Amino acid sequence: MIALQDRKLALWYIGVAYIAFLIGTLMGLLQVFIRNDKLQLPAWLDYYQILTAHGVLLALIYTTFFIFAFFVTGMSKSIGTFGPKVRLVSWIGFWVTLLGTVLATAMIVAGEASVLYTFYAPLMASGWYYVGLALFVVGTWISSFALIGHYRVWRKNNKGELSPLFAFMTITTIILWLIACLGVVATVLFQYIPWAFGWTDTINVELSRSLFWFFGHPLVYFWLLPAYIAWYVIVPKILGVKVFSDSLARLAFVLFILFSIPVGFHHQLTEPGISNFWKFLQVVLTFMVIIPSLMTAFTMFANFEISGRKKGATGLFGWFKKLPWKDVRFTSIFIAMAFFIPGGAGGIINASFQLNEVVHNTLWIVGHFHITVGTPVAMTFMGLTFWLIPYLTGRKFTKSMQILAFVQIITWSIGMLLMSTAQHILGLLGAPRRTAFSNYNNHPSAMEWFDGILTSHVTMAVGGSILFLSAMILIYIVAMSMFLSPKALKVEDQVEFPMAESDKTHTPKWLENWWIWIGIAFALIIIAYAIPLSSMIMHAPPGSEGFKTW
Ligand code: HAS
């Protein structure tokens, strides 16, 4: 069991994460009904306000707070209890992140920031919204530096040794996050805040979007990598095997530092103002960032097979039956992985220059991110939640909670399957994303989007309602394991942190030489971004004043 003070910090992070999850999923439910034409909002509430709250609370707040809870617990478990300085800095980081969250959320609730989670200019929110976002990022930086400090203490005391895999992967994710945030910090501090407070009249739209996506794409790997940590480190323990290959796991993670950042233009393939050459270069780099995910898929199949064979499985697929299906910690993560097969394939389609023309700005993209961040990532976090909170609170994960957990992951899978399939198909039929209305004055083309068993806004609403039900079951499980379930007094009732053994004997030491990876990452960023960004600045158009369309 980790120290009480570290547990307290992790529990606060989880508490905020699940408050955001509760409100965010409710906003999601409202959206599917509005798009299905079944719900009229009162005049004081706006569709885009709800959509902004949904995106910000789930994609940014839930994920980030959960990720830090996982990091704090895992770092304390793998390299030891936090020292007093690290603990103090971690708490400062937590409160600053929370302050930013509250300020940004208050602006959304006040109707001053219905600009969606991508906050594209020239839509203009209140300046305080951007201040909230800046504080949020600064808070995560402070927390990140606390974790780096903790890791440095361990390195000093264990000279010449490779760090435990969990710590290595946490530091990789944090390096990625710190570099990625440079883009969003630059645009928020030097473009949005002066513009929104009226200190400058106009904003360079193309530059602001490019700096946003400099951050926006690695952001998705900031969500994904903690899920991958669970896949590499937690899953083998549940399966009863060692980490398949320590060096492969570390290499996969450093490849994300290199290739996840210089690829943001693949979100801007249809935008004028960036020449095709730079778009093409970043598309090539996007295809490079697929490789570590394929390495991860290979490792997972290897884990499954080794564990199955150990339990006596024979034949090509005999191991499948031997997987621990009755253990919800495993089943949830397995389903999460399975969703990432179409999720990842969809990403490859999006990144393909010509196919992007078909899917960009349609509901296809909404389908894509619900089967990437909404399932592989979120369902892995759910699988972690089932043991992480009881581990931290010292309460039991009772039989009835386990049954409910199965109901929760099955309903989440069904809801997501219905909703995301409908979104993908509607996208191919031309239904746009980010619109408050969906029937276009009953135009015949738009009417097609309401027919069909799997292809309609009705299916989306059914799927969305099942998802909301599932989310409420999860909130119940979270509340039980936080406050209500009985204390685990006997050793056999206590929930453990499942962390697999990893054999480092053949792992090259240079894999943990961060300066190599940071250096190559910056070289790639300069190659991919220096010329197009400087040309956006040097040949800046007059810029745009702000618009408030809601
Ligand atoms: Fe993406 C848009 C390309 C991955 C999230 N993406 C988005 C947006 C979000 C998002 C939120 O190139 C919308 C942003 C907005 O609001 O505008 N994406 C990719 C590519 C990948 C990718 C190439 N995306 C993700 C992940 C996300 C995420 C991960 C969240 C966590 N995405 C794009 C592009 C766009 C985009 C364009 C812009 C589109 C546009 O026009 O607007 C790759 O990283 C995917 C690689 C993954 C794989 C899958 C490996 C499979 C594994 C599972 C193994 C399974 C096992 C289980 C072992 C190649 C690891 C076995 C089970 C059995 C049953 C057999």
XYZ file of C-alpha atoms and ligand atoms in Angstrom:
615
model
C 0.000 0.000 0.000
C 1.361 3.464 -0.857
C 1.625 6.287 1.733
C -1.587 7.854 3.000
C -0.646 11.359 1.786
C -0.035 10.102 -1.776
C -3.344 8.254 -1.691
C -5.130 11.436 -0.599
C -3.703 13.394 -3.533
C -4.664 10.679 -6.029
C -8.189 10.493 -4.591
C -8.709 14.247 -4.989
C -7.677 13.954 -8.622
C -10.109 11.070 -9.155
C -12.894 12.934 -7.356
C -12.619 15.924 -9.718
C -12.320 13.587 -12.713
C -15.620 11.883 -11.924
C -17.510 15.120 -11.179
C -16.451 16.277 -14.664
C -17.467 12.875 -16.074
C -20.940 13.116 -14.496
C -21.720 16.574 -15.906
C -19.995 15.875 -19.236
C -21.990 12.715 -19.959
C -25.256 14.496 -19.108
C -24.340 17.134 -21.711
C -23.725 14.302 -24.192
C -27.207 12.895 -23.596
C -28.804 16.301 -24.267
C -26.873 16.576 -27.521
C -28.040 13.343 -29.111
C -31.652 14.310 -28.380
C -31.242 17.773 -29.874
C -29.692 16.326 -33.031
C -32.523 13.808 -33.260
C -34.969 16.756 -33.231
C -36.591 15.444 -30.076
C -35.530 18.192 -27.707
C -35.887 21.970 -27.796
C -33.598 23.758 -25.390
C -34.923 26.654 -23.297
C -33.890 30.081 -24.595
C -31.218 30.528 -21.887
C -29.361 27.359 -22.908
C -27.481 27.018 -26.158
C -26.533 23.882 -28.127
C -22.963 25.081 -28.601
C -22.701 25.832 -24.904
C -23.623 22.218 -24.163
C -21.263 20.920 -26.845
C -18.406 22.991 -25.397
C -19.112 21.711 -21.882
C -19.287 18.114 -23.169
C -15.948 18.345 -24.983
C -14.079 20.292 -22.316
C -15.334 18.311 -19.319
C -14.837 14.867 -20.841
C -11.942 15.233 -23.258
C -9.847 17.665 -21.209
C -10.876 17.613 -17.556
C -11.920 13.990 -16.951
C -8.925 12.590 -18.803
C -6.306 14.921 -17.314
C -7.395 14.568 -13.705
C -7.709 10.789 -14.043
C -4.290 10.544 -15.695
C -2.611 12.439 -12.854
C -4.354 10.230 -10.272
C -2.956 7.183 -12.068
C 0.530 8.714 -12.345
C 0.666 9.764 -8.692
C -0.378 6.288 -7.535
C 1.860 4.422 -9.971
C 4.931 6.581 -9.311
C 4.488 6.263 -5.564
C 4.088 2.498 -5.955
C 6.977 1.949 -8.392
C 9.672 4.354 -7.180
C 8.592 5.167 -3.638
C 6.678 7.621 -1.490
C 6.807 11.301 -2.456
C 9.173 13.480 -0.424
C 7.758 16.606 1.305
C 8.904 18.997 -1.476
C 7.455 16.854 -4.275
C 4.220 16.503 -2.343
C 3.918 20.254 -1.804
C 4.577 21.053 -5.475
C 2.091 18.334 -6.503
C -0.635 19.907 -4.370
C 0.111 23.364 -5.788
C -0.183 21.834 -9.269
C -3.491 20.221 -8.361
C -5.031 23.459 -7.027
C -3.841 25.581 -9.949
C -5.251 23.025 -12.422
C -8.508 23.021 -10.479
C -8.645 26.823 -10.401
C -8.229 26.913 -14.190
C -10.912 24.251 -14.564
C -13.401 26.136 -12.396
C -12.761 29.450 -14.166
C -13.111 27.955 -17.668
C -16.223 25.970 -16.674
C -17.801 29.038 -15.053
C -17.336 30.949 -18.318
C -19.021 28.130 -20.261
C -21.932 28.018 -17.788
C -22.275 31.816 -17.985
C -22.657 31.534 -21.768
C -19.429 33.443 -22.346
C -17.435 30.662 -24.004
C -19.510 28.549 -26.418
C -16.471 28.093 -28.657
C -16.146 24.272 -28.430
C -13.120 22.496 -27.053
C -11.019 23.457 -30.074
C -11.850 27.196 -29.448
C -11.197 28.049 -33.112
C -10.783 31.749 -33.867
C -12.484 33.925 -34.996
C -15.069 32.653 -32.497
C -14.280 34.726 -29.428
C -14.932 33.766 -25.805
C -14.510 35.955 -22.736
C -10.838 36.629 -22.004
C -11.322 34.862 -18.653
C -12.036 31.599 -20.456
C -8.574 31.696 -22.002
C -7.077 32.673 -18.649
C -8.795 29.565 -17.210
C -7.275 27.406 -19.947
C -3.829 28.906 -19.343
C -4.084 28.229 -15.605
C -5.201 24.677 -16.353
C -2.090 24.046 -18.461
C 0.233 25.764 -15.965
C -1.246 23.599 -13.190
C -0.531 20.412 -15.142
C 3.012 21.651 -15.767
C 3.590 22.177 -12.048
C 2.270 18.655 -11.342
C 4.444 17.306 -14.155
C 7.569 18.948 -12.729
C 6.745 17.456 -9.330
C 6.692 13.984 -10.889
C 9.916 14.672 -12.774
C 11.491 15.826 -9.480
C 10.397 12.610 -7.797
C 11.875 10.576 -10.658
C 15.179 12.509 -10.481
C 15.523 11.686 -6.800
C 15.120 7.994 -7.662
C 17.696 8.247 -10.469
C 20.175 9.930 -8.130
C 19.787 7.137 -5.604
C 19.976 4.399 -8.256
C 22.803 5.600 -10.496
C 23.258 3.693 -13.754
C 20.012 1.731 -13.396
C 17.063 1.818 -15.752
C 13.937 3.051 -13.990
C 10.933 0.765 -13.469
C 8.763 0.556 -16.590
C 5.831 2.445 -15.053
C 8.064 5.392 -14.118
C 9.765 5.383 -17.528
C 6.407 5.474 -19.306
C 5.068 8.215 -17.028
C 8.082 10.418 -17.728
C 7.725 9.786 -21.484
C 4.095 10.897 -21.364
C 5.011 13.978 -19.360
C 7.792 14.978 -21.785
C 5.322 14.629 -24.644
C 2.801 16.769 -22.739
C 5.289 19.521 -21.874
C 6.479 19.874 -25.476
C 2.946 19.668 -26.901
C 1.647 22.417 -24.616
C 4.172 24.919 -26.027
C 1.827 25.380 -29.015
C -1.322 26.047 -27.026
C 0.477 28.220 -24.480
C 1.917 30.354 -27.292
C -1.431 30.899 -28.983
C -3.397 31.479 -25.761
C -0.870 33.900 -24.230
C 0.187 35.841 -27.311
C -2.908 35.675 -29.489
C -6.183 34.841 -27.705
C -5.768 36.684 -24.392
C -4.663 40.057 -25.890
C -7.398 39.766 -28.529
C -10.212 38.748 -26.169
C -9.392 41.522 -23.679
C -9.348 44.051 -26.528
C -5.606 44.846 -26.378
C -5.338 43.854 -30.048
C -8.107 44.215 -32.638
C -7.552 41.144 -34.754
C -6.177 37.618 -34.639
C -4.136 35.655 -37.199
C -6.603 32.779 -37.619
C -4.409 30.330 -39.533
C -1.552 30.740 -37.059
C -3.850 30.227 -34.068
C -5.276 27.036 -35.552
C -1.849 25.694 -36.435
C -0.526 26.345 -32.930
C -3.648 24.719 -31.523
C -3.083 21.533 -33.579
C 0.618 21.552 -32.690
C -0.878 20.772 -29.272
C -4.130 19.093 -30.329
C -2.726 15.989 -31.928
C -0.170 15.037 -29.260
C -3.012 15.719 -26.827
C -4.655 12.513 -28.106
C -1.489 10.590 -27.224
C -1.433 12.237 -23.809
C -4.783 10.446 -23.379
C -3.669 7.242 -25.064
C -0.287 6.657 -23.391
C -1.648 6.207 -19.845
C -4.027 3.613 -21.338
C -1.005 1.988 -22.998
C 0.796 1.986 -19.627
C -2.102 -0.081 -18.317
C -1.925 -2.381 -21.351
C 1.842 -2.901 -21.000
C 2.192 -2.988 -17.204
C -1.161 -3.902 -15.608
C -2.631 -6.381 -18.118
C 0.323 -8.865 -18.039
C 0.060 -9.020 -14.233
C -3.650 -9.860 -14.464
C -2.783 -12.484 -17.093
C -0.086 -13.938 -14.842
C 2.841 -13.216 -17.191
C 5.838 -10.857 -17.261
C 6.011 -7.796 -19.517
C 6.580 -9.337 -22.972
C 9.591 -7.186 -23.886
C 10.866 -4.356 -21.725
C 12.935 -2.813 -24.521
C 10.134 -3.004 -27.091
C 7.756 -1.311 -24.635
C 10.243 1.514 -23.975
C 11.014 1.948 -27.661
C 7.298 2.183 -28.512
C 6.925 4.966 -25.956
C 9.914 7.025 -27.115
C 8.630 6.797 -30.698
C 5.600 8.715 -29.465
C 7.865 11.551 -28.243
C 9.384 11.725 -31.727
C 6.380 11.390 -33.980
C 3.291 12.552 -32.119
C 4.025 16.284 -32.361
C 5.103 17.279 -35.902
C 1.806 16.034 -37.397
C -0.845 18.647 -36.487
C -1.456 19.655 -40.127
C -3.347 16.409 -40.701
C -6.206 18.188 -38.889
C -5.913 21.065 -41.352
C -5.672 19.230 -44.667
C -8.625 21.125 -46.129
C -7.427 24.550 -44.973
C -5.964 27.110 -47.352
C -2.834 28.969 -46.280
C -0.636 25.895 -45.799
C 1.072 24.549 -48.884
C 0.534 20.947 -49.926
C 4.199 20.149 -49.422
C 4.041 20.794 -45.661
C 0.730 18.985 -45.363
C 2.190 16.012 -47.213
C 5.322 15.961 -45.016
C 3.192 15.889 -41.864
C 0.989 13.147 -43.341
C 4.137 11.039 -43.832
C 5.118 11.661 -40.203
C 1.556 10.741 -39.171
C 2.077 7.348 -40.760
C 5.225 6.996 -38.629
C 3.234 7.534 -35.426
C 1.069 4.537 -36.323
C 4.092 2.225 -35.877
C 4.283 2.281 -32.046
C 0.563 1.454 -31.914
C 1.135 -1.527 -34.196
C 4.032 -2.580 -31.912
C 1.578 -2.354 -29.014
C -0.994 -4.520 -30.814
C 1.729 -7.125 -31.473
C 2.776 -7.092 -27.801
C -0.794 -7.550 -26.603
C -1.352 -10.600 -28.809
C 1.982 -11.995 -27.566
C 0.846 -11.511 -23.937
C -2.457 -13.235 -24.595
C -0.846 -16.176 -26.333
C 1.919 -16.683 -23.716
C -0.614 -16.553 -20.900
C -3.009 -18.935 -22.696
C -0.255 -21.463 -23.472
C 0.859 -21.318 -19.828
C -2.652 -22.371 -18.873
C -2.592 -25.326 -21.289
C -4.118 -23.810 -24.424
C -3.400 -25.569 -27.732
C -4.055 -24.769 -31.392
C -3.911 -21.444 -33.160
C -6.554 -19.646 -31.127
C -6.894 -21.933 -28.083
C -5.401 -19.215 -25.834
C -8.470 -17.038 -26.437
C -10.636 -19.283 -24.237
C -8.061 -19.200 -21.428
C -8.118 -15.438 -20.991
C -9.462 -14.301 -17.568
C -12.878 -13.238 -18.844
C -14.444 -13.299 -15.389
C -12.084 -10.597 -14.193
C -13.707 -7.260 -15.045
C -10.333 -5.500 -14.774
C -9.209 -7.530 -17.777
C -12.428 -7.752 -19.793
C -12.947 -3.987 -19.743
C -9.448 -3.383 -21.086
C -9.727 -6.155 -23.675
C -12.909 -4.586 -25.091
C -11.130 -1.225 -25.042
C -8.335 -2.732 -27.162
C -10.805 -4.347 -29.561
C -12.460 -0.961 -30.175
C -9.083 0.497 -31.059
C -8.795 -1.762 -34.108
C -11.543 0.101 -36.056
C -10.631 3.308 -34.170
C -7.030 3.157 -35.382
C -8.058 2.111 -38.895
C -10.358 5.145 -38.997
C -7.390 7.322 -38.000
C -5.400 5.970 -40.942
C -8.310 6.848 -43.244
C -8.472 10.367 -41.782
C -4.769 10.857 -42.286
C -4.896 9.837 -45.937
C -4.820 13.081 -47.860
C -7.584 12.274 -50.377
C -9.902 10.336 -48.046
C -9.768 13.203 -45.580
C -11.658 15.298 -48.169
C -14.605 12.920 -47.758
C -14.708 12.718 -43.987
C -13.437 16.064 -42.725
C -15.977 18.053 -40.697
C -18.553 15.260 -40.922
C -19.997 13.057 -38.200
C -17.442 10.418 -39.251
C -14.835 12.319 -37.211
C -17.164 12.354 -34.207
C -17.491 8.571 -34.634
C -13.689 8.307 -34.843
C -13.014 10.076 -31.584
C -15.703 8.168 -29.740
C -13.953 4.890 -30.624
C -10.523 6.231 -29.736
C -10.721 8.505 -26.719
C -14.331 7.525 -25.850
C -13.678 3.783 -25.656
C -10.082 2.503 -25.865
C -8.969 5.289 -23.510
C -12.129 5.809 -21.427
C -12.859 2.096 -21.001
C -9.276 1.430 -19.962
C -9.694 4.184 -17.369
C -12.934 2.496 -16.247
C -11.118 -0.835 -15.926
C -8.498 0.951 -13.806
C -11.149 2.726 -11.721
C -12.588 -0.612 -10.552
C -9.416 -1.439 -8.614
C -7.688 1.938 -8.274
C -10.277 3.575 -5.992
C -10.669 0.538 -3.667
C -6.874 0.315 -3.584
C -6.629 3.960 -2.535
C -9.516 3.965 -0.048
C -8.861 0.510 1.388
C -12.490 -0.463 0.735
C -13.830 -3.712 -0.713
C -14.715 -4.196 -4.365
C -17.678 -6.401 -3.459
C -19.269 -9.169 -5.560
C -22.301 -6.999 -6.342
C -20.019 -4.144 -7.436
C -18.195 -6.567 -9.717
C -21.454 -7.648 -11.340
C -22.459 -4.013 -11.784
C -19.043 -3.311 -13.300
C -19.721 -5.988 -15.939
C -23.141 -4.449 -16.663
C -21.417 -1.084 -16.972
C -18.778 -2.148 -19.477
C -21.256 -4.172 -21.545
C -23.731 -1.289 -21.744
C -20.895 1.119 -22.597
C -19.795 -1.200 -25.414
C -23.315 -1.591 -26.834
C -24.056 2.130 -26.565
C -20.768 3.053 -28.188
C -21.143 0.461 -30.941
C -24.579 1.828 -31.897
C -23.673 5.487 -31.600
C -20.282 5.413 -33.285
C -21.400 3.122 -36.130
C -24.266 5.515 -36.860
C -21.892 8.485 -36.692
C -19.423 6.922 -39.122
C -22.141 6.045 -41.635
C -23.937 9.391 -41.269
C -20.601 11.074 -41.899
C -20.184 9.148 -45.143
C -23.723 10.216 -46.112
C -22.584 13.816 -45.671
C -24.003 14.748 -42.262
C -21.857 17.574 -40.869
C -20.477 17.779 -37.344
C -20.714 20.741 -34.932
C -24.220 21.819 -36.001
C -27.177 22.565 -33.735
C -29.678 21.522 -36.382
C -29.746 18.350 -38.449
C -32.875 18.405 -40.652
C -31.988 21.375 -42.901
C -35.643 22.419 -43.333
C -36.574 18.835 -44.158
C -34.362 18.693 -47.219
C -34.644 15.180 -48.792
C -30.893 14.500 -48.355
C -31.053 15.389 -44.703
C -34.173 13.285 -44.264
C -32.130 10.198 -45.223
C -30.165 10.741 -42.034
C -33.242 9.899 -40.004
C -33.990 6.519 -41.714
C -32.191 3.221 -41.400
C -31.540 0.868 -38.553
C -27.873 1.589 -38.002
C -27.500 4.736 -39.970
C -29.638 7.371 -38.388
C -29.728 10.098 -35.806
C -32.272 7.880 -34.038
C -29.629 5.136 -33.631
C -27.264 7.767 -32.304
C -29.821 8.830 -29.722
C -30.478 5.219 -28.657
C -26.730 4.586 -28.342
C -26.216 7.868 -26.482
C -29.001 7.034 -23.999
C -27.466 3.610 -23.274
C -24.117 5.314 -22.749
C -25.651 7.724 -20.277
C -27.222 4.850 -18.354
C -23.831 3.141 -18.294
C -22.150 6.332 -17.084
C -24.603 6.531 -14.168
C -23.784 2.939 -13.185
C -20.112 3.888 -13.199
C -20.780 6.921 -11.005
C -22.589 4.613 -8.576
C -19.574 2.247 -8.480
C -17.228 5.208 -7.973
C -19.355 6.574 -5.096
C -19.514 3.121 -3.488
C -15.787 2.517 -3.678
C -14.973 6.055 -2.516
C -17.330 6.320 0.464
C -19.785 3.492 1.069
C -18.436 0.019 0.435
C -17.221 -1.769 3.621
C -13.579 -1.374 4.666
C -11.378 -4.286 3.585
C -10.133 -5.389 6.995
C -9.016 -8.900 6.008
C -5.957 -9.258 3.769
C -7.886 -11.376 1.224
C -10.403 -8.541 0.715
C -7.746 -5.923 0.052
C -7.381 -4.801 -3.531
C -3.842 -4.774 -4.940
C -2.138 -2.591 -7.541
C -1.402 -5.127 -10.300
C 2.031 -4.233 -11.660
C 3.823 -6.820 -13.805
C 7.476 -7.704 -13.496
C 9.644 -6.462 -16.338
C 12.986 -8.008 -17.243
C 15.417 -5.148 -17.941
C 18.569 -7.238 -18.378
C 18.672 -6.865 -22.158
C 17.297 -3.332 -22.371
C 19.816 -0.827 -23.784
C 20.583 1.980 -21.339
C 20.428 4.665 -24.065
C 16.677 4.194 -24.232
C 16.528 6.240 -21.038
C 18.749 9.039 -22.314
C 15.983 11.627 -22.610
C 18.147 14.288 -24.269
C 18.521 12.080 -27.374
C 14.747 11.810 -27.776
C 14.010 15.430 -26.904
C 16.724 16.533 -29.358
C 15.360 14.431 -32.233
C 11.808 15.527 -31.405
C 12.777 19.213 -31.638
C 14.688 18.574 -34.882
C 11.566 16.983 -36.415
C 9.375 19.799 -35.099
C 11.684 22.396 -36.665
C 11.682 20.529 -39.995
C 7.893 20.199 -40.031
C 6.870 23.557 -38.589
C 9.580 26.251 -38.818
C 8.986 27.323 -42.442
C 5.164 27.112 -42.565
C 4.720 28.877 -39.205
C 7.171 31.633 -40.028
C 5.499 32.134 -43.385
C 2.131 32.477 -41.571
C 3.693 35.203 -39.421
C 5.650 36.993 -42.161
C 2.830 36.938 -44.703
C 0.118 37.481 -42.119
C -3.276 38.470 -43.522
C -5.046 41.479 -41.930
C -6.471 39.101 -39.332
C -9.982 38.801 -38.029
C -11.964 40.580 -35.378
C -13.819 38.376 -32.893
C -17.262 36.865 -33.492
C -19.808 35.738 -30.958
C -22.340 33.666 -32.917
C -24.405 32.441 -29.998
Fe -7.410 10.645 -34.428
C -9.159 13.406 -35.573
C -5.683 10.493 -37.370
C -5.517 8.020 -33.205
C -8.599 11.275 -31.260
N -8.643 12.073 -33.588
C -9.278 13.106 -34.239
C -10.068 13.851 -33.294
C -9.876 13.264 -32.059
C -8.988 12.135 -32.263
C -10.440 13.727 -30.738
O -5.197 12.287 -39.785
C -10.981 15.025 -33.618
C -10.333 16.342 -33.402
C -11.328 17.454 -33.716
O -12.165 17.759 -32.843
O -11.319 17.963 -34.832
N -5.922 9.444 -35.173
C -5.373 9.553 -36.396
C -4.349 8.524 -36.562
C -4.315 7.815 -35.384
C -5.292 8.423 -34.511
C -3.515 8.266 -37.766
N -7.139 9.798 -32.608
C -6.305 8.738 -32.324
C -6.364 8.455 -30.913
C -7.218 9.374 -30.360
C -7.695 10.207 -31.438
C -5.582 7.360 -30.234
C -7.645 9.574 -28.967
C -7.189 8.920 -27.934
N -7.451 11.723 -36.139
C -6.621 11.518 -37.214
C -6.859 12.578 -38.206
C -7.833 13.413 -37.697
C -8.185 12.844 -36.397
C -6.207 12.746 -39.504
C -8.389 14.687 -38.339
C -9.568 14.397 -39.148
C -10.220 15.657 -39.644
O -10.245 15.832 -40.885
O -10.714 16.486 -38.866
C -3.370 6.662 -35.075
O -2.637 6.942 -33.902
C -4.080 5.351 -34.948
C -3.110 4.182 -34.851
C -3.766 3.001 -34.246
C -3.766 1.756 -34.724
C -4.531 0.689 -33.992
C -3.649 -0.309 -33.252
C -4.521 -1.253 -32.505
C -4.329 -1.651 -31.226
C -5.342 -2.553 -30.585
C -4.918 -4.001 -30.562
C -6.057 -4.836 -30.141
C -5.975 -5.980 -29.428
C -7.218 -6.676 -29.021
C -4.681 -6.571 -29.019
C -3.060 1.383 -35.946
C -3.139 -1.232 -30.441
C -7.495 -7.843 -29.919
C -8.931 -8.109 -29.916
C -9.605 -8.808 -30.842
C -11.074 -8.920 -30.707
C -8.986 -9.456 -31.979
